[in-house]
Each structure stands twice: as C-alpha cells, then as structure tokens.
mmCIF file of C-alpha atoms in Angstrom:
data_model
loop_
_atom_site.group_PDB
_atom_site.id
_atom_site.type_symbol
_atom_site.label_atom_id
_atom_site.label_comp_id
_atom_site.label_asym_id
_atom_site.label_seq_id
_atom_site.Cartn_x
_atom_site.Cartn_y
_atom_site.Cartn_z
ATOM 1 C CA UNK A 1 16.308 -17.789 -15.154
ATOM 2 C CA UNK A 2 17.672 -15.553 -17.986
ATOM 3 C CA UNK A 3 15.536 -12.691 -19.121
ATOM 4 C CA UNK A 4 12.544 -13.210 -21.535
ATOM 5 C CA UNK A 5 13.070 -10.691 -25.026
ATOM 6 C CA UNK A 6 11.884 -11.138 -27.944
ATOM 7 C CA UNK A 7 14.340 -12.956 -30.600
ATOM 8 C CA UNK A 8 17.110 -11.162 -32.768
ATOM 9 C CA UNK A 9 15.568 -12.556 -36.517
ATOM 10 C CA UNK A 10 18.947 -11.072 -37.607
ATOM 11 C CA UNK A 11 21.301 -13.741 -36.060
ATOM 12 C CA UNK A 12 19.530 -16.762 -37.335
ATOM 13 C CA UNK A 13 19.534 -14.920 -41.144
ATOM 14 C CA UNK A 14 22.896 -14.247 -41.143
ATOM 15 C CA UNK A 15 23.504 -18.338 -40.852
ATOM 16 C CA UNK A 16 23.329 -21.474 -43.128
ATOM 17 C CA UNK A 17 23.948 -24.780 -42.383
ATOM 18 C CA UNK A 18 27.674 -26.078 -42.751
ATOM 19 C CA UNK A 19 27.594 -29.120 -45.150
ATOM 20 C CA UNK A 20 30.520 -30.783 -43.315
ATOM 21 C CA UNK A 21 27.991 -31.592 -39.988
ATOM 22 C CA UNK A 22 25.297 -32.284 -42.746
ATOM 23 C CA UNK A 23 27.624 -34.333 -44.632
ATOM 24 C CA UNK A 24 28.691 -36.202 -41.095
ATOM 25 C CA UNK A 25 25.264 -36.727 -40.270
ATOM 26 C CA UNK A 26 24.339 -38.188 -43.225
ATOM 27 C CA UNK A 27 27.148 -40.590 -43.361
ATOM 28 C CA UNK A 28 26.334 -41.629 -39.624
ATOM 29 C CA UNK A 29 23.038 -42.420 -40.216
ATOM 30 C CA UNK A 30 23.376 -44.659 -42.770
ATOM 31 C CA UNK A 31 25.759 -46.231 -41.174
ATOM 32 C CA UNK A 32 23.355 -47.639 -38.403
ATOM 33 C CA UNK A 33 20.740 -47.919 -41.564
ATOM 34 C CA UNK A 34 22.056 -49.800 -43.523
ATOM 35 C CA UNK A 35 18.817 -50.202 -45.773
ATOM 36 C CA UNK A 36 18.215 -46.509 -46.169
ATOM 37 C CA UNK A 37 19.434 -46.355 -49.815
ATOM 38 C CA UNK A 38 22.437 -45.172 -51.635
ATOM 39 C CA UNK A 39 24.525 -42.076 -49.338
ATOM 40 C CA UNK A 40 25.949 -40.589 -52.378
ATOM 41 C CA UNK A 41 22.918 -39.499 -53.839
ATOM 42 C CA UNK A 42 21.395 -38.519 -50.678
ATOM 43 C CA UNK A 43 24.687 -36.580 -50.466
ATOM 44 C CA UNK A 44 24.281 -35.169 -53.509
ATOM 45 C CA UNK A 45 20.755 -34.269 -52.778
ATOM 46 C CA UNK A 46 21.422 -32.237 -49.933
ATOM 47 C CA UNK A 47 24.501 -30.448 -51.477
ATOM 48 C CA UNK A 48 21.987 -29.322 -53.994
ATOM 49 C CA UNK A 49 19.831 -28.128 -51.690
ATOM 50 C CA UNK A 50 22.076 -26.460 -49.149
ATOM 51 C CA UNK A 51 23.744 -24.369 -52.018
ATOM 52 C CA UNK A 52 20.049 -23.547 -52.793
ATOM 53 C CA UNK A 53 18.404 -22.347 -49.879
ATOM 54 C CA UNK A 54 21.220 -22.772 -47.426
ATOM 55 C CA UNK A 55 19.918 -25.147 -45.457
ATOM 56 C CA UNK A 56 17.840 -28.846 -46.421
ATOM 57 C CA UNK A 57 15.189 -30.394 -45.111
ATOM 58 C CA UNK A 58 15.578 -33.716 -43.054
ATOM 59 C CA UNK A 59 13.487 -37.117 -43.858
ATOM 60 C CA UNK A 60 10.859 -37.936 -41.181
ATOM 61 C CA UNK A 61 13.405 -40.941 -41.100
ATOM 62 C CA UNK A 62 16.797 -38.875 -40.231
ATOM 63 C CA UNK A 63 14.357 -36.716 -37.981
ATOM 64 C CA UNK A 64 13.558 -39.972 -35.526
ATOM 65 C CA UNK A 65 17.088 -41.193 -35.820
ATOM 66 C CA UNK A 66 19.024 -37.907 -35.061
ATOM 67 C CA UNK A 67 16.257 -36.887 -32.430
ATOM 68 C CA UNK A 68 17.428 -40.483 -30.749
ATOM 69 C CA UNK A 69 20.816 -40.169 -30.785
ATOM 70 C CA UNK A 70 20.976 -37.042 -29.652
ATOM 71 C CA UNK A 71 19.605 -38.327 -26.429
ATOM 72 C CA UNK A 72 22.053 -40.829 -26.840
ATOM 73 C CA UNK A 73 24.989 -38.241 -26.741
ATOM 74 C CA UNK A 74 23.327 -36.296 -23.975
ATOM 75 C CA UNK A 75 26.288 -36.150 -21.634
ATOM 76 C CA UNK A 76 24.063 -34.987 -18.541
ATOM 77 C CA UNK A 77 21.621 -37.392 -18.695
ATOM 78 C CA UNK A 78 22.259 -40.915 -17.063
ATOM 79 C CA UNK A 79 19.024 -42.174 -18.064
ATOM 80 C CA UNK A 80 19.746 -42.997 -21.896
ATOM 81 C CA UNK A 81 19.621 -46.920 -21.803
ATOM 82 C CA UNK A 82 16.211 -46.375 -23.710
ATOM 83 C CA UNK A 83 17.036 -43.961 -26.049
ATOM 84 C CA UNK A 84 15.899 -45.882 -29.193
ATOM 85 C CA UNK A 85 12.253 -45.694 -27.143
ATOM 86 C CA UNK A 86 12.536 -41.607 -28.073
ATOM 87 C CA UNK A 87 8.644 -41.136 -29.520
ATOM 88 C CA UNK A 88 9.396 -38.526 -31.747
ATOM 89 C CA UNK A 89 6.255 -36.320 -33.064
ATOM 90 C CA UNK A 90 7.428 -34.509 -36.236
ATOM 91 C CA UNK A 91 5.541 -31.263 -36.382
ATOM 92 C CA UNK A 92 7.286 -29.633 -38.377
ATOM 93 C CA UNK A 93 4.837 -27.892 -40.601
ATOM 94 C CA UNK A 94 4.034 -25.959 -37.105
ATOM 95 C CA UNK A 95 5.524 -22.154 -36.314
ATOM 96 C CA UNK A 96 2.462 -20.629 -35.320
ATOM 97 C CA UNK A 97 2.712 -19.751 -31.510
ATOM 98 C CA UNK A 98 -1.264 -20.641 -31.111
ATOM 99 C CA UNK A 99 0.516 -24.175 -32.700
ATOM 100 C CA UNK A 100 3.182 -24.577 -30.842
ATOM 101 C CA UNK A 101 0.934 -24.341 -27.930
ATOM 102 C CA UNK A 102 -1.587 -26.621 -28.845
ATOM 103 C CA UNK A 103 0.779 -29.157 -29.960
ATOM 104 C CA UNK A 104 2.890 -28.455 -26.466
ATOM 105 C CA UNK A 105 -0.332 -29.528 -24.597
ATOM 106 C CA UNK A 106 -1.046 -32.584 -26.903
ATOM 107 C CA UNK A 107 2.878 -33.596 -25.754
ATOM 108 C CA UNK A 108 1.693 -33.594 -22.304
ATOM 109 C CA UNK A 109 -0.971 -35.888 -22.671
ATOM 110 C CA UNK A 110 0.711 -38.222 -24.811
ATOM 111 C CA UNK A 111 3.254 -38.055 -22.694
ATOM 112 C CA UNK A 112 1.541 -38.689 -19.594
ATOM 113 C CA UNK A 113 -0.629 -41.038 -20.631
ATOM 114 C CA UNK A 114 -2.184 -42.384 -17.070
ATOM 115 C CA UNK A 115 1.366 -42.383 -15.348
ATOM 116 C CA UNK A 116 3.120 -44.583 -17.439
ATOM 117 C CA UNK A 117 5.288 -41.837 -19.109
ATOM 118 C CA UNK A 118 6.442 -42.175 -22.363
ATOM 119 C CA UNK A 119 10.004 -40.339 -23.751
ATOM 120 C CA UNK A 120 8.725 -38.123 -26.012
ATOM 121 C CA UNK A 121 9.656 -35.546 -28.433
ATOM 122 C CA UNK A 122 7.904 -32.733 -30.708
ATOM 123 C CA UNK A 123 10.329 -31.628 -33.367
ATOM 124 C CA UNK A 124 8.738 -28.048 -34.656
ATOM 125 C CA UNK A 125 9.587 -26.122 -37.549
ATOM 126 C CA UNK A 126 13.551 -25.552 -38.136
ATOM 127 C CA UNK A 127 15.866 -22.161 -37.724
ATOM 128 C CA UNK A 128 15.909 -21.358 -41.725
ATOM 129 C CA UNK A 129 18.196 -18.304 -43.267
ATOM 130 C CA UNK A 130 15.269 -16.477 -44.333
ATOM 131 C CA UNK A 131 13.528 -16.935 -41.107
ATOM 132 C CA UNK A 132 13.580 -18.226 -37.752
ATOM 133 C CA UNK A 133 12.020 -21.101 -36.604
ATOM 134 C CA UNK A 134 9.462 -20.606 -33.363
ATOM 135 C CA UNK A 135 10.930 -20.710 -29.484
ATOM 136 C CA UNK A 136 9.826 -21.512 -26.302
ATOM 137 C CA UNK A 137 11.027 -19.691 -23.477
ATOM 138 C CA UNK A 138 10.448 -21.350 -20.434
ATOM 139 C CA UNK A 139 13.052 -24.026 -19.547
ATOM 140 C CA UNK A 140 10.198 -26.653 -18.905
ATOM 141 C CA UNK A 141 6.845 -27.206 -20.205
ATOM 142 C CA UNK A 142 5.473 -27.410 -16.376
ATOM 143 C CA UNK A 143 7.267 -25.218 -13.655
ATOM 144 C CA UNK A 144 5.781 -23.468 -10.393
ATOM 145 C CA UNK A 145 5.563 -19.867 -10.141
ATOM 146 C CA UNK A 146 7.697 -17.904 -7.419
ATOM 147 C CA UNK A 147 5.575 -14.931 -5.911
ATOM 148 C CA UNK A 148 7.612 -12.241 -3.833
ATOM 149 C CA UNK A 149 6.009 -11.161 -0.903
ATOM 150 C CA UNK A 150 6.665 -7.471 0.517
ATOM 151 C CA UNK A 151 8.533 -8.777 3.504
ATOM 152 C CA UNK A 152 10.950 -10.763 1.108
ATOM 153 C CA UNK A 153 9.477 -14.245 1.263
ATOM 154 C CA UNK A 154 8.578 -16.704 -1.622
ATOM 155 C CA UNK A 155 5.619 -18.456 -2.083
ATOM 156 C CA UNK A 156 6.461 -21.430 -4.725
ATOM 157 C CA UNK A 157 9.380 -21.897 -6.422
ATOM 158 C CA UNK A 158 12.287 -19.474 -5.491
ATOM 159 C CA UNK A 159 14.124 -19.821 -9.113
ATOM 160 C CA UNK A 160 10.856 -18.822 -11.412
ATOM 161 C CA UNK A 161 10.252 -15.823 -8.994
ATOM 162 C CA UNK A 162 12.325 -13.239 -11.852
ATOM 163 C CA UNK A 163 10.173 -15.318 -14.870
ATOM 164 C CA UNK A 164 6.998 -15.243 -12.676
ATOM 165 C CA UNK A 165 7.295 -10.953 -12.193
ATOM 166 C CA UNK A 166 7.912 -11.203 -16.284
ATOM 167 C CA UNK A 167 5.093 -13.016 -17.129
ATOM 168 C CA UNK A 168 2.863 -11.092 -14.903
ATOM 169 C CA UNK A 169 4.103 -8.031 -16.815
ATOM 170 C CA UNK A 170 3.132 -9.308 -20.177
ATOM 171 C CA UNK A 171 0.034 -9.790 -18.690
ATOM 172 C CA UNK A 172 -0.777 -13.322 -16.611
ATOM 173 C CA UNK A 173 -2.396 -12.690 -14.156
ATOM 174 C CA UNK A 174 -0.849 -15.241 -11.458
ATOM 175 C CA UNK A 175 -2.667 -18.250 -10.539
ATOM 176 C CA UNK A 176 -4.129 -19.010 -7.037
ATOM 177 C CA UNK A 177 -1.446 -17.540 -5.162
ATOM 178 C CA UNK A 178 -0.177 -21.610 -3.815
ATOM 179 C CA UNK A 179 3.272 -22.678 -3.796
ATOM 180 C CA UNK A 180 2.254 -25.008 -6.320
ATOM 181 C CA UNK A 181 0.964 -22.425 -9.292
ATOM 182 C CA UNK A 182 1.999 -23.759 -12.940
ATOM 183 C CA UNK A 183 3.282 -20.872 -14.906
ATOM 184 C CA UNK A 184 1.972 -20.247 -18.591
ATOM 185 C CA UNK A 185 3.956 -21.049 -21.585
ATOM 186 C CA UNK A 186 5.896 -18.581 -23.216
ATOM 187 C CA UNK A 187 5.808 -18.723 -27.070
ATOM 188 C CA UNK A 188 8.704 -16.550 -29.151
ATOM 189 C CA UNK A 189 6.859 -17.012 -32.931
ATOM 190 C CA UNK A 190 9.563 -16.046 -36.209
ATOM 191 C CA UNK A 191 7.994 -12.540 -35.924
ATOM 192 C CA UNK A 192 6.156 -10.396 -33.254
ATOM 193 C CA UNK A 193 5.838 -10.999 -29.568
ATOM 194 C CA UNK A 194 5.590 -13.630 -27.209
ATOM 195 C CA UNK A 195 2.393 -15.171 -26.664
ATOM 196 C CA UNK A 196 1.370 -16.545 -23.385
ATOM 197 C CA UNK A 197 -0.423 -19.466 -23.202
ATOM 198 C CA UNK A 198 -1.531 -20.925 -19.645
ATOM 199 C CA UNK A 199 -1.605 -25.045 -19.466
ATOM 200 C CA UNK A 200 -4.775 -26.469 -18.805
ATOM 201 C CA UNK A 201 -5.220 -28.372 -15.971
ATOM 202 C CA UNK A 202 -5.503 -31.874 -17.575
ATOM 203 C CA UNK A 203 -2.692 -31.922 -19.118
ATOM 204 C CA UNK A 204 -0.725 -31.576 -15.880
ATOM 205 C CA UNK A 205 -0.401 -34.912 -13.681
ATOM 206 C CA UNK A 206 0.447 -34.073 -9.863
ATOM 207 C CA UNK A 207 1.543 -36.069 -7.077
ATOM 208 C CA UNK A 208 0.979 -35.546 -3.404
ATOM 209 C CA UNK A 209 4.232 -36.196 -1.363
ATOM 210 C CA UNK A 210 3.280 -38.573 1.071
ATOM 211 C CA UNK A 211 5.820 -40.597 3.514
ATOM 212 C CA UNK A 212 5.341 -44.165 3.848
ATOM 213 C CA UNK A 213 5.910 -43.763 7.612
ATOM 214 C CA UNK A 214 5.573 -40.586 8.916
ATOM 215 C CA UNK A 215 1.534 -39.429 8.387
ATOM 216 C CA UNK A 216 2.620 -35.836 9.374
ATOM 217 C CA UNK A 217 4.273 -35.546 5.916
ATOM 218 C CA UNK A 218 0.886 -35.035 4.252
ATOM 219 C CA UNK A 219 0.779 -31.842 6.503
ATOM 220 C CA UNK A 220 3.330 -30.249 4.546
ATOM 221 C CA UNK A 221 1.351 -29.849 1.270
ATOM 222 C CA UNK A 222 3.870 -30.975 -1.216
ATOM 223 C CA UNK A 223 3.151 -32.192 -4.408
ATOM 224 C CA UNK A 224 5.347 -32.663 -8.171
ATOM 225 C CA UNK A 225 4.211 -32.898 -11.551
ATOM 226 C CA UNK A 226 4.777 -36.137 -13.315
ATOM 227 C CA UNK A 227 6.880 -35.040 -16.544
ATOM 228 C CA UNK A 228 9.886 -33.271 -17.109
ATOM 229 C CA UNK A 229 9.319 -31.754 -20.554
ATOM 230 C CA UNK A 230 12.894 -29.770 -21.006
ATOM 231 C CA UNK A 231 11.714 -26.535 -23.596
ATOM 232 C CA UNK A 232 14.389 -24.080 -24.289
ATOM 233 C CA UNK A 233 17.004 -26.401 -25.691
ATOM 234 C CA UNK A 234 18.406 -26.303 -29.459
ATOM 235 C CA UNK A 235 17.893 -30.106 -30.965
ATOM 236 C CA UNK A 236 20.752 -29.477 -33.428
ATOM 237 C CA UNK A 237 20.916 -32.655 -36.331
ATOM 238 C CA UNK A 238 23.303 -32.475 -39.200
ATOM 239 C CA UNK A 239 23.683 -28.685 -38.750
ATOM 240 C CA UNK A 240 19.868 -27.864 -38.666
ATOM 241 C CA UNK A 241 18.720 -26.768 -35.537
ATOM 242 C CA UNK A 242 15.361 -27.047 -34.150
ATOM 243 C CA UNK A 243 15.117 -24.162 -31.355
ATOM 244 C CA UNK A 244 11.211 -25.534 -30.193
ATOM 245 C CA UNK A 245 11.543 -29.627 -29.784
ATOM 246 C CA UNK A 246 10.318 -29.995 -26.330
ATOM 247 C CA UNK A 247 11.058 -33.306 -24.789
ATOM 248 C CA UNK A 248 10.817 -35.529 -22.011
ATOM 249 C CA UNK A 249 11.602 -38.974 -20.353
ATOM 250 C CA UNK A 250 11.106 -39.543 -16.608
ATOM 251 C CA UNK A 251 11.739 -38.666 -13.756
ATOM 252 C CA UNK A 252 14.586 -40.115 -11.211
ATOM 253 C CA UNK A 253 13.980 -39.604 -7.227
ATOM 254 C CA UNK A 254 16.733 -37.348 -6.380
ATOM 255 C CA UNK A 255 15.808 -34.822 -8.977
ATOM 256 C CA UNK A 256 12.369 -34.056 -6.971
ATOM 257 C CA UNK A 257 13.331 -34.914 -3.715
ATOM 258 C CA UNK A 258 17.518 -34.016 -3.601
ATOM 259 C CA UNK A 259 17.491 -30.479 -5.826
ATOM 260 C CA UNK A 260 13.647 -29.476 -6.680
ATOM 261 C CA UNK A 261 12.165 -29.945 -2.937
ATOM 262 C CA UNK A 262 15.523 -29.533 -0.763
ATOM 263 C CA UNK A 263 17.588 -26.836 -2.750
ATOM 264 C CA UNK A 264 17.907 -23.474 -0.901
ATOM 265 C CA UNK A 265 17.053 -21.754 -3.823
ATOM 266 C CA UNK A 266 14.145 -23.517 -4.575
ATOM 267 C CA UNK A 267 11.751 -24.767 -2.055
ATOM 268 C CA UNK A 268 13.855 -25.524 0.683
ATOM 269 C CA UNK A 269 12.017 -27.620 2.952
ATOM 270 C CA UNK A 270 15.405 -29.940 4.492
ATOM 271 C CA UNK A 271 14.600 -26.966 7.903
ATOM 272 C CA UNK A 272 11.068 -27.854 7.881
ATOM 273 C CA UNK A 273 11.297 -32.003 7.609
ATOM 274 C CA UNK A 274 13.882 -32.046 10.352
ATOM 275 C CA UNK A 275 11.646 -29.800 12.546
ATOM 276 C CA UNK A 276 8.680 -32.240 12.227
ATOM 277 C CA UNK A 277 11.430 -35.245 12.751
ATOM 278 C CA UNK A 278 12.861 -33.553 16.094
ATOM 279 C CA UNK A 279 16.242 -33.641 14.869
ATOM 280 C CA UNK A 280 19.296 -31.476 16.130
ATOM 281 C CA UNK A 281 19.892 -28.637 14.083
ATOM 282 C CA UNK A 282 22.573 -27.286 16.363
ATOM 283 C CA UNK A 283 25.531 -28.507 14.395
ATOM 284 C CA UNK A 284 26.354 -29.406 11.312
ATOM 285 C CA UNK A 285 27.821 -32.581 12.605
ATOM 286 C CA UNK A 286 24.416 -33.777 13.385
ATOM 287 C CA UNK A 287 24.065 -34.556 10.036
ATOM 288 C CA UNK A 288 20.400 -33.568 10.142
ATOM 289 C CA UNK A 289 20.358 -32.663 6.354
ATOM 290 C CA UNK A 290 21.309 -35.528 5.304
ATOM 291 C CA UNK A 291 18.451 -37.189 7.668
ATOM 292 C CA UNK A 292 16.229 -34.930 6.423
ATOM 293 C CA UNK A 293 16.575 -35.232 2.549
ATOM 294 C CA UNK A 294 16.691 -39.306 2.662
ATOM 295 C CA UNK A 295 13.422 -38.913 4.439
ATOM 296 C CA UNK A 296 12.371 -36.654 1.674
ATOM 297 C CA UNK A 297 13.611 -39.132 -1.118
ATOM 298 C CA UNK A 298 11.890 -41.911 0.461
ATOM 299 C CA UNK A 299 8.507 -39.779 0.089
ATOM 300 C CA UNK A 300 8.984 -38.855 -2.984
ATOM 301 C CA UNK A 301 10.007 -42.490 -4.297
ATOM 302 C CA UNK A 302 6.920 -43.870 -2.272
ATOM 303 C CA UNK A 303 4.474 -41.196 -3.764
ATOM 304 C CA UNK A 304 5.114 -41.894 -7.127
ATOM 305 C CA UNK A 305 5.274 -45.363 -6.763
ATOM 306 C CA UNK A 306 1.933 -45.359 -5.004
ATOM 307 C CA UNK A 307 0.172 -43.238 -7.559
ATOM 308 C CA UNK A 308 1.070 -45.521 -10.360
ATOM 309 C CA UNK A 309 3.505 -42.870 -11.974
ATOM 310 C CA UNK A 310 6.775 -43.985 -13.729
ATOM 311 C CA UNK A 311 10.275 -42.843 -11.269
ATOM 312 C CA UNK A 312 13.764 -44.567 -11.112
ATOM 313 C CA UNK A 313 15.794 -44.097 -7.954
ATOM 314 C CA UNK A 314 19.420 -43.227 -8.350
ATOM 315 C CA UNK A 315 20.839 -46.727 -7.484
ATOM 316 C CA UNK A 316 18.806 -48.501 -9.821
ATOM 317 C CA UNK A 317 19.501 -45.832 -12.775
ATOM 318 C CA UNK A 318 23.314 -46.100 -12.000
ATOM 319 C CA UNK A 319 23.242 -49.453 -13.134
ATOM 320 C CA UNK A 320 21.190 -48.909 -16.076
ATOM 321 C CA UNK A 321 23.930 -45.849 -17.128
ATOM 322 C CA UNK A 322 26.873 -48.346 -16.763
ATOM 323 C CA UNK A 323 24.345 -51.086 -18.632
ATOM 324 C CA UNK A 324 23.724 -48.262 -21.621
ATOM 325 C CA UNK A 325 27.839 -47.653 -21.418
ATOM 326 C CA UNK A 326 28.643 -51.035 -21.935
ATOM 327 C CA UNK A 327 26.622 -51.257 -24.771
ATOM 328 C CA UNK A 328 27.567 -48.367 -26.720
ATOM 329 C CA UNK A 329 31.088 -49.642 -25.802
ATOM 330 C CA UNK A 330 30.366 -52.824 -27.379
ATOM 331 C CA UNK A 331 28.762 -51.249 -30.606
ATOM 332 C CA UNK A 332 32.359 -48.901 -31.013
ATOM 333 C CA UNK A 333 31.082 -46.152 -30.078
ATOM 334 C CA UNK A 334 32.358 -43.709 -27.653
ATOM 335 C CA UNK A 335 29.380 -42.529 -24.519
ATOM 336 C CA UNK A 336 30.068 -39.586 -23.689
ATOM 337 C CA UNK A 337 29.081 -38.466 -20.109
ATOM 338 C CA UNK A 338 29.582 -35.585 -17.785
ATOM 339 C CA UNK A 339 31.052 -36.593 -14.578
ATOM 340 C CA UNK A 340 29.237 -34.246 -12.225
ATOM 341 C CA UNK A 341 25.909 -34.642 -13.946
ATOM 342 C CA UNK A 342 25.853 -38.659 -14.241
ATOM 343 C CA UNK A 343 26.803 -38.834 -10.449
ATOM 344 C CA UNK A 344 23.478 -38.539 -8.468
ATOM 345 C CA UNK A 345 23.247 -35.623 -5.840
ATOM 346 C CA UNK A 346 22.144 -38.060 -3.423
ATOM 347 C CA UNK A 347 24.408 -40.789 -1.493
ATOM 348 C CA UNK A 348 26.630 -40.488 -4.491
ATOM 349 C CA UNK A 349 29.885 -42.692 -3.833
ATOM 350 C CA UNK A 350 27.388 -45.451 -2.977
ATOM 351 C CA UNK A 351 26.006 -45.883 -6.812
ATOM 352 C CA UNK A 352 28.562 -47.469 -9.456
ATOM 353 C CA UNK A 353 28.893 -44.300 -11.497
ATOM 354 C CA UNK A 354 30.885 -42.368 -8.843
ATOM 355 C CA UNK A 355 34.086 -44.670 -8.999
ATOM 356 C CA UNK A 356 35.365 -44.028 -12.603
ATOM 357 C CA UNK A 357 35.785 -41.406 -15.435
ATOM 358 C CA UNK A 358 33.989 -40.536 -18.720
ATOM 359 C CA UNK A 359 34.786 -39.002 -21.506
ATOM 360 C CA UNK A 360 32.867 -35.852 -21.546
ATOM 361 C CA UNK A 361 33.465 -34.702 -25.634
ATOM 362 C CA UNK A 362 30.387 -33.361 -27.480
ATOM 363 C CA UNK A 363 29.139 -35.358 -30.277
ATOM 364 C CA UNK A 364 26.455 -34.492 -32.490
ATOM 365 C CA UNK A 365 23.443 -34.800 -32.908
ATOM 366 C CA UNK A 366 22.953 -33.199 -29.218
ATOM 367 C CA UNK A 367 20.444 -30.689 -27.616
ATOM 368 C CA UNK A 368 22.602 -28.082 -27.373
ATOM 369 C CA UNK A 369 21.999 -24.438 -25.380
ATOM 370 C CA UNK A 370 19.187 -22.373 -26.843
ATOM 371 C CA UNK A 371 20.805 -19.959 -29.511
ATOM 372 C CA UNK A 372 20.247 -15.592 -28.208
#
C-alpha cells in the first residue's frame, strides 16, 4: 500500500490534453454511434476548446460510452462480457471532498442494492491545467484495517496494516479492534489536506463465510463485503483523465476465497482450515493447501449464494471471457487481455482461458494507474 501525501497541484498544471487521443476518441465513438451527429464539427469543437483552456469537456454521452469501453479494454479483468451494463453516474460538477464522500456512499448503495450488484461507476470532476481534479486514496471503497500488535501479529488484513497506522495518524481512531474493521475513506480535494471520512454501516453489505458441509466453519468468524468498488485508478477518455471515478462490478469466488482469505499476506487462514479438516501438514506433497483453499472456495461460493448476493465462480466466468472475446472478435476489434490476470488463481489449467494467448496491448479509453 503506497504512502498517503497530499497531491503535487504542480504536475497536473504543467499538463493539457493531447488532441491526437482526443481526436482518436472522438473518431471512435462515433464510429459505434453512428447517430451522434456530424464528427467534424464535434472535431472542430473540441480543437477550439483545447487550444482554449487546454483541455474540453466531454458530453454526458462520450462520458457513458468511454467509461464502458474502458472496461471493455481492461486487460485484467475477465469479467467484461457486460460491459455495455457499466451504470455510469456523471458527477462531475463534484470536487468537494465532503462530495466526493457523500456521493462515494450513495455508489455503495446503488450499487448494492439488496445483493443484486449492479456495475457501477461515479465519474467526478476531471484533472484540469489550472487545477486538479479530487482523489481518493484508498485502493477500494471498502477494505479491512490491519492492526499491529506489540508481539508482531495482525489483527485484520495484513496489507492495510501501513494505511491503517496512517490513517490513525491523521486522526481515526480505529474501529472495534476485529479482523473485520472497514477503514475510512481517504479524500485528496484540488487543495488542502486529506479528509477522512468513515463509511457508515449501511452502506456496507457483509457476508458470513459459512461451509455447506462442515458446521465448524462458522467458528472461524469470517465474513466479505459484497462490492468491489476499485478507487485509486485514473479513468483516462480521449486524453482527459478522471483521477476519482470509483467503480465496481462483482465479485468472482477465487478473488475472496483464493487471494483475499488464503494469501499469506493477507489473512492467511489455508493453516487454520486444514487444522480444523485434520489434514497432514507435514509435507508439501500432501497437498493440504490445495485441500484447504477448495474448501475455502466452496464456502465462499456457498455463502454468497445463500445470502442472495451476486458471485461468479472461475469456471463459469472463463467461459463468459472467451464468450466476450469472441464477440469483440466478431465486431473487428482486437480484446486485449493480460495472460496472468485472465487466468484464475484457482485450478487454473482446468478453465478454457489457460490454454491460449492474448494480446495484452493497451488501448484507450482504460483505467489506467493513479497519476503521483
């Protein structure tokens, strides 16, 4: 988790937009709208503009569309068969940390709605030569805090334990002290400091890990929130770049129950699970992680399921990928896909996307790597 410090203004003044990706958006999205009017004189229009302010402002029209297709050329995500689904809340007029906030909880909601999650967006106000346009710095909307004890142990989540100390220094004052703590948001506005802004509780679906099986599971105390709102990334559309556009789809199995549960680094219960199943832990050649973490998956998968809150498992999504692949094939347009992101981290040469290769060039639009 990289440090949290307040923005350098100066690197987003010194830049204006490059009319060649504006002029290349432009074209591209009138290409797949074919009734959005005449491209020279938008062209025109935001030539004018751009040698004005150094930088134009988007239609709430080319805002949904580039917002979708940068999902579209997200090569890490295998779950873009949907992507014209995006909902994309243009916001916009917002900068305001208090805003952002508000409007960060409202995506929540939305999002959520009673477990049938919705892929959602919230585009706020634009980077802009004369000023910045607002940040958040957490890499989520919803992540667990990681306390250090004295004697070296974590409670909660072993990556957020650097951002946890951080916040705690800029003044939260930790939650209940459970693995399970949700850390506040924190808000970079165009000027000042960070604001912290702590979630409310509504606005944050859990689930209880239960097994299907094994009633001992319950005994462990594990638990996931429903939506994986991604925060620090740069939605960048025809050379504009929107550093605060939050968004989220949903989740797939393995990413709870094969990295967020089982990682080392993270909560690391594979030990625990194959201490409660009896397995041999001698050897490696036991293969009791691998025991271990399908049991976990299954849970996971089951839990959701069982609550009534929207997951794909990793066979099913494979599919879907090489579904969305044919497709954009189909339509003449390359998919672009990053080999050792697509491939789940969980019984991986068993799903269809394992056994070929991808072309892994960045297109734009994309959600890029937060600018510092």
């Amino acid at each position: 988790m990289r440090a949290l410090r307040p923005f350098d203004v100066h690197t987003v003044m010194e830049k204006t937009v490059d009319f060649r990706e504006a002029e290349r958006f432009i074209r591209l999205f009138h290409a797949e709208n074919p009734g959005a009017g005449d491209v020279q004189a938008r062209l025109r229009e935001v030539a004018r503009d751009a040698a004005r302010f150094g930088t134009y402002t988007h239609t709430a029209q080319e805002l949904e569309f580039g917002a979708r297709v940068a999902w579209r050329n997200s090569n890490r995500c295998i779950g873009r068969l949907y992507w014209r689904s995006l909902k994309v809340r243009d916001r916009r007029d917002v900068s305001s940390a208090e805003g952002v906030a508000l409007e960060c909880v409202e995506h929540l909601r939305e999002a959520t709605g009673q477990g049938r999650i919705r892929p959602t967006i919230t585009v706020f106000a634009p980077d802009h030569p004369a000023c910045p346009g607002p940040r958040i710095l957490n890499e989520q909307l919803i992540r667990y805090a990681g306390y250090l004890r004295a004697d070296g142990t974590v409670v909660g989540d072993r990556r957020y334990v650097a951002f946890t100390e951080q916040v705690r220094r800029m003044g939260w004052r930790g939650g209940a002290g459970t693995r399970f703590d949700v850390l506040p948001l924190v808000i970079q506005p165009a000027k000042g400091r960070p604001l912290l802004c702590t979630v409310p509780g509504d606005a944050v679906m859990e689930v209880p890990i239960v097994h299907p099986a094994y009633r001992w599971f319950e005994e462990l105390g594990l638990r996931w929130h429903a939506v994986p709102a991604i925060s620090n990334m740069c939605l960048e559309i025809g050379g504009v770049c929107y550093p605060c556009a939050p968004f989220n789809g949903w989740y797939m199995g393995t990413e709870i129950g094969a990295r967020n549960l089982a990682d080392h680094d993270r909560y690391d219960q594979l030990p625990v699970i194959a201490a409660r199943l009896g397995l041999d832990t001698s050897s490696e050649r036991t293969l009791w992680r691998d025991h271990a973490l399908v049991e976990l998956n299954v849970a996971v998968l089951h839990s959701f399921e069982a609550a009534g809150v929207t997951m794909t498992d990793h066979h099913t999504e494979s599919r879907r990928f090489l579904t969305h692949l044919e497709r954009e094939e189909r339509a003449g347009r390359v998919c672009p896909a990053d080999w050792s992101w697509i491939v789940p981290p969980l019984s991986g040469a068993a799903t269809p996307v394992f056994h070929r290769y991808y072309d892994n060039r960045q297109l734009t639009p994309r959600y890029a790597a937060p600018h510092t």
